[in-house]
Amino acid sequence: MSVRSDLIPFVLVLATASLFGQTVPSSSGSRIAVAVRTDHPPKLDGTLNDPLWISAPVIGDFRQREPLETQPATEKTEVRILFDS
């Protein structure tokens, strides 16, 4: 056998072995964000007093990754997603 024919199975074994090291995140903690369509663009002035922002669903209850994964975020964060056509 040539060196090349010996090398191919070795590379295949290494490639498949590395696949077992991958972890799939649990889907139990997944959430879905909903973007709301608007008839006109919302004001982007940083004050969030536009009625469109007030009526948009709030995404919150974020979890941190570091230093303690899955613990509540240390700073309150809220997100609202709007889009116009």
mmCIF file with all atom_site columns, C-alpha atoms in Angstrom:
data_model
loop_
_atom_site.group_PDB
_atom_site.id
_atom_site.type_symbol
_atom_site.label_atom_id
_atom_site.label_alt_id
_atom_site.label_comp_id
_atom_site.label_asym_id
_atom_site.label_entity_id
_atom_site.label_seq_id
_atom_site.pdbx_PDB_ins_code
_atom_site.Cartn_x
_atom_site.Cartn_y
_atom_site.Cartn_z
_atom_site.occupancy
_atom_site.B_iso_or_equiv
_atom_site.pdbx_formal_charge
_atom_site.auth_seq_id
_atom_site.auth_comp_id
_atom_site.auth_asym_id
_atom_site.auth_atom_id
_atom_site.pdbx_PDB_model_num
ATOM 1  C CA . MET A 1 1  ? 0.000   0.000  0.000  1.00 0.00 ? 1  MET A CA 1
ATOM 2  C CA . SER A 1 2  ? 1.108   3.492  -0.669 1.00 0.00 ? 2  SER A CA 1
ATOM 3  C CA . VAL A 1 3  ? 1.359   6.218  1.908  1.00 0.00 ? 3  VAL A CA 1
ATOM 4  C CA . ARG A 1 4  ? -1.598  7.993  0.296  1.00 0.00 ? 4  ARG A CA 1
ATOM 5  C CA . SER A 1 5  ? -3.932  5.000  0.625  1.00 0.00 ? 5  SER A CA 1
ATOM 6  C CA . ASP A 1 6  ? -2.932  4.671  4.309  1.00 0.00 ? 6  ASP A CA 1
ATOM 7  C CA . LEU A 1 7  ? -3.524  8.358  4.908  1.00 0.00 ? 7  LEU A CA 1
ATOM 8  C CA . ILE A 1 8  ? -7.120  8.493  3.599  1.00 0.00 ? 8  ILE A CA 1
ATOM 9  C CA . PRO A 1 9  ? -8.656  6.157  6.244  1.00 0.00 ? 9  PRO A CA 1
ATOM 10 C CA . PHE A 1 10 ? -6.693  7.943  8.966  1.00 0.00 ? 10 PHE A CA 1
ATOM 11 C CA . VAL A 1 11 ? -8.035  11.339 7.893  1.00 0.00 ? 11 VAL A CA 1
ATOM 12 C CA . LEU A 1 12 ? -11.588 9.961  7.704  1.00 0.00 ? 12 LEU A CA 1
ATOM 13 C CA . VAL A 1 13 ? -11.345 8.574  11.237 1.00 0.00 ? 13 VAL A CA 1
ATOM 14 C CA . LEU A 1 14 ? -10.101 11.927 12.541 1.00 0.00 ? 14 LEU A CA 1
ATOM 15 C CA . ALA A 1 15 ? -12.848 13.823 10.717 1.00 0.00 ? 15 ALA A CA 1
ATOM 16 C CA . THR A 1 16 ? -15.656 11.631 12.033 1.00 0.00 ? 16 THR A CA 1
ATOM 17 C CA . ALA A 1 17 ? -14.230 11.589 15.560 1.00 0.00 ? 17 ALA A CA 1
ATOM 18 C CA . SER A 1 18 ? -14.351 15.387 15.686 1.00 0.00 ? 18 SER A CA 1
ATOM 19 C CA . LEU A 1 19 ? -18.081 15.300 14.896 1.00 0.00 ? 19 LEU A CA 1
ATOM 20 C CA . PHE A 1 20 ? -18.781 13.549 18.184 1.00 0.00 ? 20 PHE A CA 1
ATOM 21 C CA . GLY A 1 21 ? -17.217 16.467 20.061 1.00 0.00 ? 21 GLY A CA 1
ATOM 22 C CA . GLN A 1 22 ? -19.928 18.852 18.858 1.00 0.00 ? 22 GLN A CA 1
ATOM 23 C CA . THR A 1 23 ? -22.804 19.585 21.185 1.00 0.00 ? 23 THR A CA 1
ATOM 24 C CA . VAL A 1 24 ? -26.288 20.549 20.114 1.00 0.00 ? 24 VAL A CA 1
ATOM 25 C CA . PRO A 1 25 ? -27.861 23.301 22.207 1.00 0.00 ? 25 PRO A CA 1
ATOM 26 C CA . SER A 1 26 ? -31.027 22.371 24.013 1.00 0.00 ? 26 SER A CA 1
ATOM 27 C CA . SER A 1 27 ? -34.124 23.667 22.265 1.00 0.00 ? 27 SER A CA 1
ATOM 28 C CA . SER A 1 28 ? -36.028 23.874 25.541 1.00 0.00 ? 28 SER A CA 1
ATOM 29 C CA . GLY A 1 29 ? -34.611 27.357 26.185 1.00 0.00 ? 29 GLY A CA 1
ATOM 30 C CA . SER A 1 30 ? -35.324 28.673 22.691 1.00 0.00 ? 30 SER A CA 1
ATOM 31 C CA . ARG A 1 31 ? -37.688 31.543 22.213 1.00 0.00 ? 31 ARG A CA 1
ATOM 32 C CA . ILE A 1 32 ? -39.155 33.204 19.162 1.00 0.00 ? 32 ILE A CA 1
ATOM 33 C CA . ALA A 1 33 ? -39.101 36.940 18.511 1.00 0.00 ? 33 ALA A CA 1
ATOM 34 C CA . VAL A 1 34 ? -42.007 38.421 16.591 1.00 0.00 ? 34 VAL A CA 1
ATOM 35 C CA . ALA A 1 35 ? -41.457 41.381 14.276 1.00 0.00 ? 35 ALA A CA 1
ATOM 36 C CA . VAL A 1 36 ? -44.518 43.591 13.837 1.00 0.00 ? 36 VAL A CA 1
ATOM 37 C CA . ARG A 1 37 ? -45.258 45.224 10.480 1.00 0.00 ? 37 ARG A CA 1
ATOM 38 C CA . THR A 1 38 ? -46.248 48.903 10.596 1.00 0.00 ? 38 THR A CA 1
ATOM 39 C CA . ASP A 1 39 ? -47.894 51.179 8.042  1.00 0.00 ? 39 ASP A CA 1
ATOM 40 C CA . HIS A 1 40 ? -45.271 53.887 8.468  1.00 0.00 ? 40 HIS A CA 1
ATOM 41 C CA . PRO A 1 41 ? -41.722 53.937 9.850  1.00 0.00 ? 41 PRO A CA 1
ATOM 42 C CA . PRO A 1 42 ? -41.323 54.408 13.610 1.00 0.00 ? 42 PRO A CA 1
ATOM 43 C CA . LYS A 1 43 ? -39.314 57.337 14.960 1.00 0.00 ? 43 LYS A CA 1
ATOM 44 C CA . LEU A 1 44 ? -35.713 56.347 15.617 1.00 0.00 ? 44 LEU A CA 1
ATOM 45 C CA . ASP A 1 45 ? -34.821 59.042 18.133 1.00 0.00 ? 45 ASP A CA 1
ATOM 46 C CA . GLY A 1 46 ? -33.898 56.911 21.147 1.00 0.00 ? 46 GLY A CA 1
ATOM 47 C CA . THR A 1 47 ? -36.843 58.017 23.301 1.00 0.00 ? 47 THR A CA 1
ATOM 48 C CA . LEU A 1 48 ? -39.343 55.216 22.485 1.00 0.00 ? 48 LEU A CA 1
ATOM 49 C CA . ASN A 1 49 ? -42.316 57.547 22.991 1.00 0.00 ? 49 ASN A CA 1
ATOM 50 C CA . ASP A 1 50 ? -43.687 56.877 19.491 1.00 0.00 ? 50 ASP A CA 1
ATOM 51 C CA . PRO A 1 51 ? -47.013 54.984 19.827 1.00 0.00 ? 51 PRO A CA 1
ATOM 52 C CA . LEU A 1 52 ? -45.625 52.301 17.503 1.00 0.00 ? 52 LEU A CA 1
ATOM 53 C CA . TRP A 1 53 ? -42.862 51.443 19.988 1.00 0.00 ? 53 TRP A CA 1
ATOM 54 C CA . ILE A 1 54 ? -45.284 51.492 22.902 1.00 0.00 ? 54 ILE A CA 1
ATOM 55 C CA . SER A 1 55 ? -47.610 48.997 21.197 1.00 0.00 ? 55 SER A CA 1
ATOM 56 C CA . ALA A 1 56 ? -44.808 46.661 20.043 1.00 0.00 ? 56 ALA A CA 1
ATOM 57 C CA . PRO A 1 57 ? -44.376 43.394 21.968 1.00 0.00 ? 57 PRO A CA 1
ATOM 58 C CA . VAL A 1 58 ? -41.466 43.477 24.407 1.00 0.00 ? 58 VAL A CA 1
ATOM 59 C CA . ILE A 1 59 ? -38.765 40.826 24.291 1.00 0.00 ? 59 ILE A CA 1
ATOM 60 C CA . GLY A 1 60 ? -37.063 40.539 27.665 1.00 0.00 ? 60 GLY A CA 1
ATOM 61 C CA . ASP A 1 61 ? -36.034 38.037 30.317 1.00 0.00 ? 61 ASP A CA 1
ATOM 62 C CA . PHE A 1 62 ? -32.611 37.618 28.738 1.00 0.00 ? 62 PHE A CA 1
ATOM 63 C CA . ARG A 1 63 ? -30.145 35.115 30.151 1.00 0.00 ? 63 ARG A CA 1
ATOM 64 C CA . GLN A 1 64 ? -26.413 35.568 30.396 1.00 0.00 ? 64 GLN A CA 1
ATOM 65 C CA . ARG A 1 65 ? -23.681 33.284 29.146 1.00 0.00 ? 65 ARG A CA 1
ATOM 66 C CA . GLU A 1 66 ? -20.863 34.552 31.340 1.00 0.00 ? 66 GLU A CA 1
ATOM 67 C CA . PRO A 1 67 ? -19.947 34.381 34.133 1.00 0.00 ? 67 PRO A CA 1
ATOM 68 C CA . LEU A 1 68 ? -22.903 32.136 35.059 1.00 0.00 ? 68 LEU A CA 1
ATOM 69 C CA . GLU A 1 69 ? -24.625 30.628 32.046 1.00 0.00 ? 69 GLU A CA 1
ATOM 70 C CA . THR A 1 70 ? -28.461 30.620 32.017 1.00 0.00 ? 70 THR A CA 1
ATOM 71 C CA . GLN A 1 71 ? -28.693 32.997 34.989 1.00 0.00 ? 71 GLN A CA 1
ATOM 72 C CA . PRO A 1 72 ? -30.813 36.152 34.606 1.00 0.00 ? 72 PRO A CA 1
ATOM 73 C CA . ALA A 1 73 ? -28.969 39.044 32.969 1.00 0.00 ? 73 ALA A CA 1
ATOM 74 C CA . THR A 1 74 ? -27.377 41.455 35.418 1.00 0.00 ? 74 THR A CA 1
ATOM 75 C CA . GLU A 1 75 ? -28.666 44.471 33.443 1.00 0.00 ? 75 GLU A CA 1
ATOM 76 C CA . LYS A 1 76 ? -32.289 44.843 32.360 1.00 0.00 ? 76 LYS A CA 1
ATOM 77 C CA . THR A 1 77 ? -32.592 44.678 28.571 1.00 0.00 ? 77 THR A CA 1
ATOM 78 C CA . GLU A 1 78 ? -35.706 44.989 26.434 1.00 0.00 ? 78 GLU A CA 1
ATOM 79 C CA . VAL A 1 79 ? -36.009 44.671 22.667 1.00 0.00 ? 79 VAL A CA 1
ATOM 80 C CA . ARG A 1 80 ? -38.876 45.626 20.361 1.00 0.00 ? 80 ARG A CA 1
ATOM 81 C CA . ILE A 1 81 ? -38.852 44.735 16.668 1.00 0.00 ? 81 ILE A CA 1
ATOM 82 C CA . LEU A 1 82 ? -40.833 46.701 14.090 1.00 0.00 ? 82 LEU A CA 1
ATOM 83 C CA . PHE A 1 83 ? -40.586 46.914 10.326 1.00 0.00 ? 83 PHE A CA 1
ATOM 84 C CA . ASP A 1 84 ? -42.335 48.874 7.639  1.00 0.00 ? 84 ASP A CA 1
ATOM 85 C CA . SER A 1 85 ? -42.991 47.925 4.051  1.00 0.00 ? 85 SER A CA 1
#
